[in-house]
Coordinates of C-alpha atoms in Angstrom, one line a residue:
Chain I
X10 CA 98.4 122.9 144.0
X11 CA 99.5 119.1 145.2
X12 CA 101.9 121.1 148.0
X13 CA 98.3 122.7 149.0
X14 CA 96.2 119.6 149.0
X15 CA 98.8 117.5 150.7
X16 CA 98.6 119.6 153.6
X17 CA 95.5 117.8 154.3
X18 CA 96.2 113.8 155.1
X19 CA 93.2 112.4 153.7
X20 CA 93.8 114.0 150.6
X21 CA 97.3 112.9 150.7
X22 CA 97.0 109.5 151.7
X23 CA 94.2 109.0 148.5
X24 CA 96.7 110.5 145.8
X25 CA 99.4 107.5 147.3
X26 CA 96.8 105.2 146.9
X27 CA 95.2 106.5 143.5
X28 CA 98.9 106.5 142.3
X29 CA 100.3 103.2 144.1
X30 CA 97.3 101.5 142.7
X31 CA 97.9 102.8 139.3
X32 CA 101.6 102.2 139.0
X33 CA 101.9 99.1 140.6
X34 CA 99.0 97.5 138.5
X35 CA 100.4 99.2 135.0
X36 CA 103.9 98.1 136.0
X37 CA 102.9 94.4 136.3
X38 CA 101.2 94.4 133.0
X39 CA 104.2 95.7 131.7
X40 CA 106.5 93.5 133.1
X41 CA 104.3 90.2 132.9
X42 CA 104.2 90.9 129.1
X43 CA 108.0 91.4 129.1
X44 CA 107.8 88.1 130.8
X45 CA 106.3 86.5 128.1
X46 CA 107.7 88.2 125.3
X47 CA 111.5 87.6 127.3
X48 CA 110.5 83.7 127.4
X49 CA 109.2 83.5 123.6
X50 CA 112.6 85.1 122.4
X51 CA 114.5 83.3 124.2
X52 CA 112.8 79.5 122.7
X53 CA 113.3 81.2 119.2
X54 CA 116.8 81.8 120.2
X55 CA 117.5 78.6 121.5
X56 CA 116.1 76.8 118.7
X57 CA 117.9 78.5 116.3
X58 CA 120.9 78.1 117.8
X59 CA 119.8 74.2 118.6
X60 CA 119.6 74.1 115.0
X61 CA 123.6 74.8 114.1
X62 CA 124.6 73.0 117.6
X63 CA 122.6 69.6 115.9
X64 CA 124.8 70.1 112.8
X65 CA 128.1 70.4 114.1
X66 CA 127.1 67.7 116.9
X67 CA 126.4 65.5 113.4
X68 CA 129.8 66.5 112.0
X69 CA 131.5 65.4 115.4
X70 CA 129.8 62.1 115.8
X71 CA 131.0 61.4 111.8
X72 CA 134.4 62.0 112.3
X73 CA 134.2 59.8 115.6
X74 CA 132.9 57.1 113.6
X75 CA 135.7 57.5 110.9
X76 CA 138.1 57.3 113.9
X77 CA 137.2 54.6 115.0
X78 CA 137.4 52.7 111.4
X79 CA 140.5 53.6 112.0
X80 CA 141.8 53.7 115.6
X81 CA 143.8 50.3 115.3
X82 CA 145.9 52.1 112.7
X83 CA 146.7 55.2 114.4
X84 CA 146.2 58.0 117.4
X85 CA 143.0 59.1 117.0
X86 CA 143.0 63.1 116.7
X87 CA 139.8 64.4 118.0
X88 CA 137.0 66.2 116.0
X89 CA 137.4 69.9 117.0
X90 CA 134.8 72.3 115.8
X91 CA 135.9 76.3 115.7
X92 CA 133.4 78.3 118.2
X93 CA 132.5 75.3 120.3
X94 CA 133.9 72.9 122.8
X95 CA 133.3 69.8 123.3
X96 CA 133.8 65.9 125.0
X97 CA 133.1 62.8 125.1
X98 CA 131.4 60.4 128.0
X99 CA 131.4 56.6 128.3
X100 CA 127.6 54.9 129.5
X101 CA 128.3 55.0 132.8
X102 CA 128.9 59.0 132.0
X103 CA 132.4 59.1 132.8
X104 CA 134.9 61.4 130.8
X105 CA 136.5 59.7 127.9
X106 CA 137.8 62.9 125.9
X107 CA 137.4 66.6 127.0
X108 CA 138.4 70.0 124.8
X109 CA 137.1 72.2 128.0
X110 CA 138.6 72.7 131.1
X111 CA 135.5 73.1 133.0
X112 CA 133.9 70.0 135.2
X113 CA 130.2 68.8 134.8
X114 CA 128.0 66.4 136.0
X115 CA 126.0 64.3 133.6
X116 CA 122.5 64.4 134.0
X117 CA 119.5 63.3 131.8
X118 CA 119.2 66.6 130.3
X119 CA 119.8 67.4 126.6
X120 CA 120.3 70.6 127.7
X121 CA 121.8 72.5 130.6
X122 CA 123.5 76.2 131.4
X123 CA 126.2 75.9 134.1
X124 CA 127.7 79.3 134.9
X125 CA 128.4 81.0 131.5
X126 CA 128.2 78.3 129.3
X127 CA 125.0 76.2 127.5
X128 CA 125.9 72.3 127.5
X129 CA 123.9 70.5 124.9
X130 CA 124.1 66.6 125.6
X131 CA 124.0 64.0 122.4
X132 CA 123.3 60.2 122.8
X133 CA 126.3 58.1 120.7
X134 CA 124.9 54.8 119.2
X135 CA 127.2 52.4 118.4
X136 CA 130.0 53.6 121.1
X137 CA 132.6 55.3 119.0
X138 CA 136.0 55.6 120.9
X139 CA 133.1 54.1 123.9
X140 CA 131.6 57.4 123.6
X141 CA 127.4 56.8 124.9
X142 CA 127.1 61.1 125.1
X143 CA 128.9 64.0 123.3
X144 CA 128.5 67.2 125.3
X145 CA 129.1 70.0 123.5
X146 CA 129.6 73.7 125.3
X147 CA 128.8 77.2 123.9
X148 CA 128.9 80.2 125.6
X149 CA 125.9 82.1 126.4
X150 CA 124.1 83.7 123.4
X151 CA 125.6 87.6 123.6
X152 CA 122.2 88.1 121.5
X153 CA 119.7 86.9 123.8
X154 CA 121.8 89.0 126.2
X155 CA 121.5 92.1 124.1
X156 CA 118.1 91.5 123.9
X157 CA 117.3 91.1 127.2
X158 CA 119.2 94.6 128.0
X159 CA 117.3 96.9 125.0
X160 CA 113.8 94.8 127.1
X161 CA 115.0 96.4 130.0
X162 CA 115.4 99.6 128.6
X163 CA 112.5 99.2 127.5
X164 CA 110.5 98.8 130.4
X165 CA 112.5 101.0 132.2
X166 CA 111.5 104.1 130.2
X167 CA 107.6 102.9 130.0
X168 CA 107.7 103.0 134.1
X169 CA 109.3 106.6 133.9
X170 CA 106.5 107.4 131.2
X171 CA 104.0 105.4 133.5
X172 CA 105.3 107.8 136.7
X173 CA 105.1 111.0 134.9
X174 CA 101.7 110.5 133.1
X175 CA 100.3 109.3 136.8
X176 CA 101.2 112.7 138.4
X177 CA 99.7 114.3 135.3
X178 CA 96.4 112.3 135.6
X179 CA 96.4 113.0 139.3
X180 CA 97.3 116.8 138.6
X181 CA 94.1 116.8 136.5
X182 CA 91.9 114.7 138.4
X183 CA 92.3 116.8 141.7
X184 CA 92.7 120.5 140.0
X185 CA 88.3 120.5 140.6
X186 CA 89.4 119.4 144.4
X187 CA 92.2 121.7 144.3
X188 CA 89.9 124.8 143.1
X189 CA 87.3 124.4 146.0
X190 CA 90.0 123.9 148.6
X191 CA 91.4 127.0 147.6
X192 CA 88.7 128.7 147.5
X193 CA 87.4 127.6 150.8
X194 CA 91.1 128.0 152.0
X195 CA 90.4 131.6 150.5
X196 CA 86.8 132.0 152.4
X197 CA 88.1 131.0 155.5
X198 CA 91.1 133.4 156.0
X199 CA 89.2 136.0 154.3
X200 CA 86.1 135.4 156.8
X201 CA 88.3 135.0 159.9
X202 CA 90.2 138.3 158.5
X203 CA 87.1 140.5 158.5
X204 CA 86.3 139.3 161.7
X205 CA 89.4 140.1 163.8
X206 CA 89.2 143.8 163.6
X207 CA 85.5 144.2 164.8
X208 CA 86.7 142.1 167.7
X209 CA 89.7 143.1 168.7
X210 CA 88.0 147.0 168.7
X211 CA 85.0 145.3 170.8
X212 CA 88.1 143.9 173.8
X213 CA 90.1 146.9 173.3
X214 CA 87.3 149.3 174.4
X215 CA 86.0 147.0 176.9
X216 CA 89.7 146.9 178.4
X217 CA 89.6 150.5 178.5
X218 CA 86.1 150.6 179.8
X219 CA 85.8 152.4 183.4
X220 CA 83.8 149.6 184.6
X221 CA 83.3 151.5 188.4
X222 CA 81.1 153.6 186.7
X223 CA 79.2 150.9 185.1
X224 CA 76.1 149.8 187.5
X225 CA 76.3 145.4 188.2
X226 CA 73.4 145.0 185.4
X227 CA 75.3 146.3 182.6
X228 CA 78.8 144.9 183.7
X229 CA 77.2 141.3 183.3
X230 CA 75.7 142.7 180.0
X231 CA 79.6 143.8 179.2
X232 CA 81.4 140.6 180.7
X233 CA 78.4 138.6 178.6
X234 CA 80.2 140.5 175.5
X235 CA 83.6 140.1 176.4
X236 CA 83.1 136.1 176.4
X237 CA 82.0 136.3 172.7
X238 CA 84.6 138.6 171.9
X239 CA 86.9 136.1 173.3
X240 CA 85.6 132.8 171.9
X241 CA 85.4 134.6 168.2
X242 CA 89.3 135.6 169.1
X243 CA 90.2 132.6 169.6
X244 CA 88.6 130.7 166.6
X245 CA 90.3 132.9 164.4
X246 CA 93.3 132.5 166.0
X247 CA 92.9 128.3 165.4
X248 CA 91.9 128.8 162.0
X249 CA 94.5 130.9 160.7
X250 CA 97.0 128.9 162.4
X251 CA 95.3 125.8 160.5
X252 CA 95.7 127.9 157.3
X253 CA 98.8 129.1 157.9
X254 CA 101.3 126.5 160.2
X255 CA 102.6 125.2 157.3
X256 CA 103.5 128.2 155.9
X257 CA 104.8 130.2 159.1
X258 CA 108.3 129.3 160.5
X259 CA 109.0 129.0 163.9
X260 CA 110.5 131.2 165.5
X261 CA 111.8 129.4 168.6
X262 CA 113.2 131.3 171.8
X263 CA 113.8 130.2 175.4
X264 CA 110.4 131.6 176.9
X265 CA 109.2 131.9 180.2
X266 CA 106.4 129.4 179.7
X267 CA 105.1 129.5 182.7
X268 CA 104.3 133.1 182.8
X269 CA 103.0 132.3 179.4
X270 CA 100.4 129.3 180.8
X271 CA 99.2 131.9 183.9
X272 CA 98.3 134.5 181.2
X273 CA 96.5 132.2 179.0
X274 CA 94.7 131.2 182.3
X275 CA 93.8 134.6 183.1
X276 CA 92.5 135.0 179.5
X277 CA 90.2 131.9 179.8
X278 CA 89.3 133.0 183.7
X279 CA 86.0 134.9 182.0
X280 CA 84.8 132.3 180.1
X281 CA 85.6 129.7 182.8
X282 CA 84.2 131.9 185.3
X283 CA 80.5 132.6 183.4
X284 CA 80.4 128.6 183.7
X285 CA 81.3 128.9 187.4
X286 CA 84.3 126.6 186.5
X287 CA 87.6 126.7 189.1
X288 CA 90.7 126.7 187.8
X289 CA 93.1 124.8 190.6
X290 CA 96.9 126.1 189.2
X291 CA 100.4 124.8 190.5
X292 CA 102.5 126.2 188.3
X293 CA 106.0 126.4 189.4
X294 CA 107.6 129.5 188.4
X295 CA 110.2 130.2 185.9
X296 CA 110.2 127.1 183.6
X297 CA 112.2 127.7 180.3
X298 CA 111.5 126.1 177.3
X299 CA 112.8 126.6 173.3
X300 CA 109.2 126.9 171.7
X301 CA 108.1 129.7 169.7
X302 CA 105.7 132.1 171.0
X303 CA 102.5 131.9 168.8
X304 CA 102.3 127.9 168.8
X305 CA 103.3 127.7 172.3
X306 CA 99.9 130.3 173.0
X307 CA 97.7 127.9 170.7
X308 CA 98.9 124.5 173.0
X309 CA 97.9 126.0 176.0
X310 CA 94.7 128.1 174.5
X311 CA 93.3 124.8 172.9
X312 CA 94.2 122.8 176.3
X313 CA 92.3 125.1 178.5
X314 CA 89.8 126.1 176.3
X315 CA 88.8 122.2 175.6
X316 CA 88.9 121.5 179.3
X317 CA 86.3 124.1 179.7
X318 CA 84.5 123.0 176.8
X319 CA 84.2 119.9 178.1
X320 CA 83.8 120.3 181.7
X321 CA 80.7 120.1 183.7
X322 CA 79.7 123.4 185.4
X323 CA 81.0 124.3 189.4
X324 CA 83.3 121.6 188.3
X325 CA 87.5 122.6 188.8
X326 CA 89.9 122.4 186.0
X327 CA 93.4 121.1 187.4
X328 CA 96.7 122.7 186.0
X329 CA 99.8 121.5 187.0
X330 CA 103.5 122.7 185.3
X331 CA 106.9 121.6 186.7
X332 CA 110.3 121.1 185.7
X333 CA 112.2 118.3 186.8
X334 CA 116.2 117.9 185.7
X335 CA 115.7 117.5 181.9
X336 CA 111.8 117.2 181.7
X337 CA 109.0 119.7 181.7
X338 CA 105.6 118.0 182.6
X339 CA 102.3 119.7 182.1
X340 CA 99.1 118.1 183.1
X341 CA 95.6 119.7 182.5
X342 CA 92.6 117.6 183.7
X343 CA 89.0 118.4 184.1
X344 CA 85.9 117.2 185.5
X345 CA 83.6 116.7 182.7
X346 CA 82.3 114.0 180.3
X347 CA 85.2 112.6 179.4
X348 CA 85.7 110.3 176.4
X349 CA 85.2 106.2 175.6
X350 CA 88.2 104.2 174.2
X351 CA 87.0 104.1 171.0
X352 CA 86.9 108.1 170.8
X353 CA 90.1 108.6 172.4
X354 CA 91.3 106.4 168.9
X355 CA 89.9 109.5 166.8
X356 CA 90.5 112.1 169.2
X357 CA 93.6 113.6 166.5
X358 CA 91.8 113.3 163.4
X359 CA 90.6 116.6 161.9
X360 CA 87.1 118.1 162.5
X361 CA 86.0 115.2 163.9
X362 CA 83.5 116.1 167.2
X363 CA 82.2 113.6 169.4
X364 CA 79.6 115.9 170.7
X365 CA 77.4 118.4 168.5
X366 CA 75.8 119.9 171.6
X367 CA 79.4 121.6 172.4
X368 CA 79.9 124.0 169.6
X369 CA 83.4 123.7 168.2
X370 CA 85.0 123.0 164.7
X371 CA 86.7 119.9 166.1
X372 CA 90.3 121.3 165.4
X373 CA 91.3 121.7 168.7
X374 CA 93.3 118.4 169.8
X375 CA 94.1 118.7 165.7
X376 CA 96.3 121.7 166.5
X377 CA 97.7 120.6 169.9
X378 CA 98.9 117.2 168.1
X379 CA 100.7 119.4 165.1
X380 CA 102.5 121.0 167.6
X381 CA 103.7 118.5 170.0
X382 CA 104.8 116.1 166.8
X383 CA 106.9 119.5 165.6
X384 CA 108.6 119.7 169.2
X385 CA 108.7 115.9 170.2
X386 CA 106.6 116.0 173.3
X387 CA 105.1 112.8 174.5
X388 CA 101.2 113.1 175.2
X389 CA 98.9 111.1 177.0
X390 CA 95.2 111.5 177.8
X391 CA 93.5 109.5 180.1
X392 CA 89.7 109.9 180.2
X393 CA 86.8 108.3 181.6
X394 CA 83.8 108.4 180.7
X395 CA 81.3 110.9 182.8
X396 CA 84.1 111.2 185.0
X397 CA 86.7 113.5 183.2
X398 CA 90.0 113.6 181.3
X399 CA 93.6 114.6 181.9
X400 CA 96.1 115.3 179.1
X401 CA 99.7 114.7 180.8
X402 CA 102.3 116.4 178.1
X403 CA 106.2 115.4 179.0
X404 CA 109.1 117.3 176.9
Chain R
X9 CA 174.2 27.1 138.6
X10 CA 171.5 25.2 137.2
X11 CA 169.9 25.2 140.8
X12 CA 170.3 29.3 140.3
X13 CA 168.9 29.5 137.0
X14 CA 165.9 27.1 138.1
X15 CA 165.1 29.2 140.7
X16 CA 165.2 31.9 139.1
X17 CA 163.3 31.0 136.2
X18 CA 160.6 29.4 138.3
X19 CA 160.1 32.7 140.3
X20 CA 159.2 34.5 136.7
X21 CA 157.2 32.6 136.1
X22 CA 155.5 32.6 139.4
X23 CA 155.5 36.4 139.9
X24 CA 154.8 37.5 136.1
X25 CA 151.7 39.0 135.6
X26 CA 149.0 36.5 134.6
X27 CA 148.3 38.3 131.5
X28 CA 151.9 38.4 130.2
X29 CA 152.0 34.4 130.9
X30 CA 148.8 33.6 130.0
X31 CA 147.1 35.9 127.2
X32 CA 150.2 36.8 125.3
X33 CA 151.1 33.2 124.8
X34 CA 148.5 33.0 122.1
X35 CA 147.7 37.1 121.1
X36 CA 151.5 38.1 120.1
X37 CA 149.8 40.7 117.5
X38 CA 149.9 44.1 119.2
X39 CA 147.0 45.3 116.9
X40 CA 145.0 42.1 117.4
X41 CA 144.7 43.2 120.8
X42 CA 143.8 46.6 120.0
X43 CA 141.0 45.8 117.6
X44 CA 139.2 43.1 120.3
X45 CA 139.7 46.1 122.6
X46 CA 137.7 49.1 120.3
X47 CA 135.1 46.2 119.3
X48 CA 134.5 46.0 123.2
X49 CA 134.7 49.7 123.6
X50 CA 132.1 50.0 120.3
X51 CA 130.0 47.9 122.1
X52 CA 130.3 48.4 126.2
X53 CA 131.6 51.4 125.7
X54 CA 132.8 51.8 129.8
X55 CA 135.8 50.4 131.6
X56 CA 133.7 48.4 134.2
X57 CA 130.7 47.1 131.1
X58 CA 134.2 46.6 129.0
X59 CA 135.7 44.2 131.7
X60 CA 132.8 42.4 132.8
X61 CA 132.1 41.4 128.9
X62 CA 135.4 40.2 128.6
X63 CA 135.3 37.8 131.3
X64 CA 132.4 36.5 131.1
X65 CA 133.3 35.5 127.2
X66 CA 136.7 34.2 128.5
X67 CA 134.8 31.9 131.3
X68 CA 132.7 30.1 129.1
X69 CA 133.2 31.3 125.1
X70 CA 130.0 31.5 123.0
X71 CA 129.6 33.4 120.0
X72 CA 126.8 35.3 121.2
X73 CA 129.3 37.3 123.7
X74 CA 131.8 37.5 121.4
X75 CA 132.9 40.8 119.5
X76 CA 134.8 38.8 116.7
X77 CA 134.1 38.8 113.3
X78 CA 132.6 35.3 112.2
X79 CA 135.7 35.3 109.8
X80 CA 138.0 35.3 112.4
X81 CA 136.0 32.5 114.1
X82 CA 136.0 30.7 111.3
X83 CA 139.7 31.1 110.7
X84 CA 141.0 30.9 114.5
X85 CA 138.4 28.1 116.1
X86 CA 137.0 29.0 119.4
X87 CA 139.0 29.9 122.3
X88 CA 138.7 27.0 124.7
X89 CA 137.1 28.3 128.8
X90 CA 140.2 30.1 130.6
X91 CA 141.3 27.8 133.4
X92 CA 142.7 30.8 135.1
X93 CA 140.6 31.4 138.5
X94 CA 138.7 34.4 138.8
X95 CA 141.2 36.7 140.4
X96 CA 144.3 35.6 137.6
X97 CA 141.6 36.1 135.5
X98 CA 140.7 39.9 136.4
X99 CA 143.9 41.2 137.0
X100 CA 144.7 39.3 133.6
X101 CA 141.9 41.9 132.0
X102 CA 142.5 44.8 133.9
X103 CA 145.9 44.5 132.7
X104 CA 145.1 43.9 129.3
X105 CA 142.3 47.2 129.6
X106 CA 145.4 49.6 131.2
X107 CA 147.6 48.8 127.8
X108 CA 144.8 49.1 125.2
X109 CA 141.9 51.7 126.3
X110 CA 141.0 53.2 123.7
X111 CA 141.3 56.8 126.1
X112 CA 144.9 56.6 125.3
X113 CA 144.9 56.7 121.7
X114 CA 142.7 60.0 121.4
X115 CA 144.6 63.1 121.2

């Protein structure tokens, strides 16, 4: 159903948006409340563990002051406390004593995290030993840390939850969508299906027709039907390959494309002729290219057929295919109404028609742009307005 | 001989460190020392607060910059103004700091 859907880009682009929207909102309430919670644990953690560091930093300073009583007696052995460091500092916050090997600078902080370790700073009043500050160093809480990892798992496994149930929604959301492409998906091949056979039998029996027979009224009448025949063979031939380029391989062979672009000229010559339209062809024989039969046909069908779409009548239609050393160049340009910037912007985009009076499904530069994105060919259309437009293709 | 001795006696005494031939004169008591030294340290706590209190008591003596017990006063008398000049008088205390800071006696 979504492999469907995303073959149209609108549709595509609104589920990454929908779901992009959704995540990315969701995912910042979660994590801004992990924030919060985070920060909040980590206080409560701190001030429990503030709460033992002030009782041994107590027990420290007493046994300095007893040393001192005493430090005209004897060496004074310094108070040291099992699971913390610690040291001493004189005013001016140089070392006096130091049970850690690692160097710090004193600021005003009473508390401070340097690499691994949490230094908690104590003023001394009177000096004992000339201690002003006792700094005492404990390692990083392991449970804050622990913590911090299950939050992290944590959030981790709502975003996969969040990711999962966002497909679902959008699964549900678009199955209505999903049902009416289908079935217009369904319509269209189904219409398009029905109404190749009745044309195909009407060209085949005009082909076979013995048209000297046929007096000059009745062979307008005939060539009259074979341009309807034609136009309806060639819809069909744009919508199913709408319906169905996603789902059709290519099959790419070294063709003879420009005995290819003559017959598709010759195809067109009716419908081109009936709007006294010249076609004025340099086509330089024998140019090979690796394309694949069927989308190679519906490049040039839609080229020619939009250049006589859009051309003014007794106008000429200019066709030019050459091969230089490693490039093929093929430029189509007619004389017709031509386009304004702003429609040249939107001339790719799906069904959209810059004319109503020209009948057409607006599918035509569509196609042509599928195909020269799947075989990296550089286009470029110049058009003027009331004056005509040329598409240049380089590959 | 005596001229040697004279000499040499004379040049101790000139080249001795002004805290061996001035302070010790009067403080022979090794704990004495060490006492005035963590009362300055209880109260100055740093080697350059620690010095600057001590000679600015031994410049002009008042009990107000002294770290002595009153008992002691009372016992000992006042010291009388150093009549050392002010760089005798430093290297005098910075002498006297090195041999009894209290740094050295924590272990």
């Amino acid at each position: 159903m979504l492999f469907k859907l995303s073959q149209n880009k609108n549709i595509q682009k609104t589920i990454i948006n929908v779901v992009s929207i959704y995540l990315i909102t969701t995912i910042l309430l979660v994590l801004t409340l992990s924030y919060v919670y985070i920060v909040n644990q980590e206080k409560s953690i701190f001030l429990l563990e503030q709460e033992k560091i002030d009782i041994q930093a107590k027990y420290i300073i007493d046994q300095l002051e007893i040393l001192d009583d005493n430090i005209v007696e004897e060496v004074a052995f310094y108070p040291r406390v099992e699971g913390i460091e610690s040291a001493i500092y004189d005013v001016d916050k140089n070392l006096i004593f130091s049970t850690f090997d690692e160097k710090i600078i004193l600021f005003d902080a009473k508390r401070f995290i340097k690499d691994d370790f949490i230094y908690y700073v104590y003023n001394i009043e009177p000096y004992y030993l000339g201690a002003a500050y006792l700094v005492i160093q404990k390692k990083k809480v392991l449970e804050f840390n622990s913590t911090l990892k299950k939050i992290a798992a944590i959030v981790m496994l709502i975003i996969l939850f969040l990711v999962f149930t966002s497909f679902l929604l959008v699964k549900i959301l678009i199955k209505p969508l999903s049902d009416n492409v289908n079935l217009l998906d369904k319509f269209i091949k189904d219409t398009t299906h029905e109404l190749i056979t009745p044309t195909s039998t009407i060209l085949n029996n005009i082909e076979v027709l013995d048209l000297s027979t046929i007096d000059e009224k009745n062979l307008k009448k005939i060539n009259r039907i074979k341009i309807g025949a034609t136009t309806i063979s060639n819809i069909y031939k744009d919508l199913s390959f709408l319906l169905l380029n996603n789902r059709q391989k290519s099959e790419n062979k070294n063709l003879n494309i420009s005995n290819i672009l003559n017959n598709r000229i010759e195809y067109f010559k009716i419908l081109a002729d009936n709007r006294k339209i010249n076609f004025s062809v340099q086509i330089q024989d024998n140019v090979y290219s690796m394309i694949d039969m069927h989308r190679a046909e519906r490049l040039f069908d839609n080229l020619i057929s939009n250049a006589i779409k859009f051309s003014n009548k007794n106008s000429t239609i200019h066709i030019y295919l050459a091969q230089n050393v490693n490039q093929i160049v093929l430029s189509i340009e007619d004389e017709g109404i031509g386009m304004e910037n702003s429609e040249l912007n939107e001339v790719f985009t799906r069904y959209k028609r810059f004319n109503e009076n020209i009948s057409g499904f607006g599918i035509g530069y569509d196609i042509i742009n599928s195909i020269v994105r799947e075989y990296d060919m550089d286009i470029k259309i110049i058009s003027h307005k009331n004056r005509g437009t040329k598409v240049i293709l380089k590959w | 001989m005596v001229k040697v001795v004279c000499i040499l006696l004379v040049s101790i005494y000139l080249f001795a460190n002004p805290y061996e031939t001035n302070c010790l004169y009067c403080h022979k008591d090794k704990k004495e020392l060490k006492y005035f030294m963590a009362e300055y340290s209880l109260k100055y706590s740093s080697e350059k607060k620690i010095k600057k209190a001590i000679f600015r008591f031994l410049k002009n003596p008042t009990s107000n910059k002294s770290v002595t017990p009153y008992g002691y006063i009372i016992k000992h008398g006042f010291k009388e103004k150093s009549r050392l000049n002010d760089k005798d008088l430093k290297d005098a205390i910075d002498t006297y700091y090195d041999k009894y800071n209290i740094k050295q006696f924590i272990k």
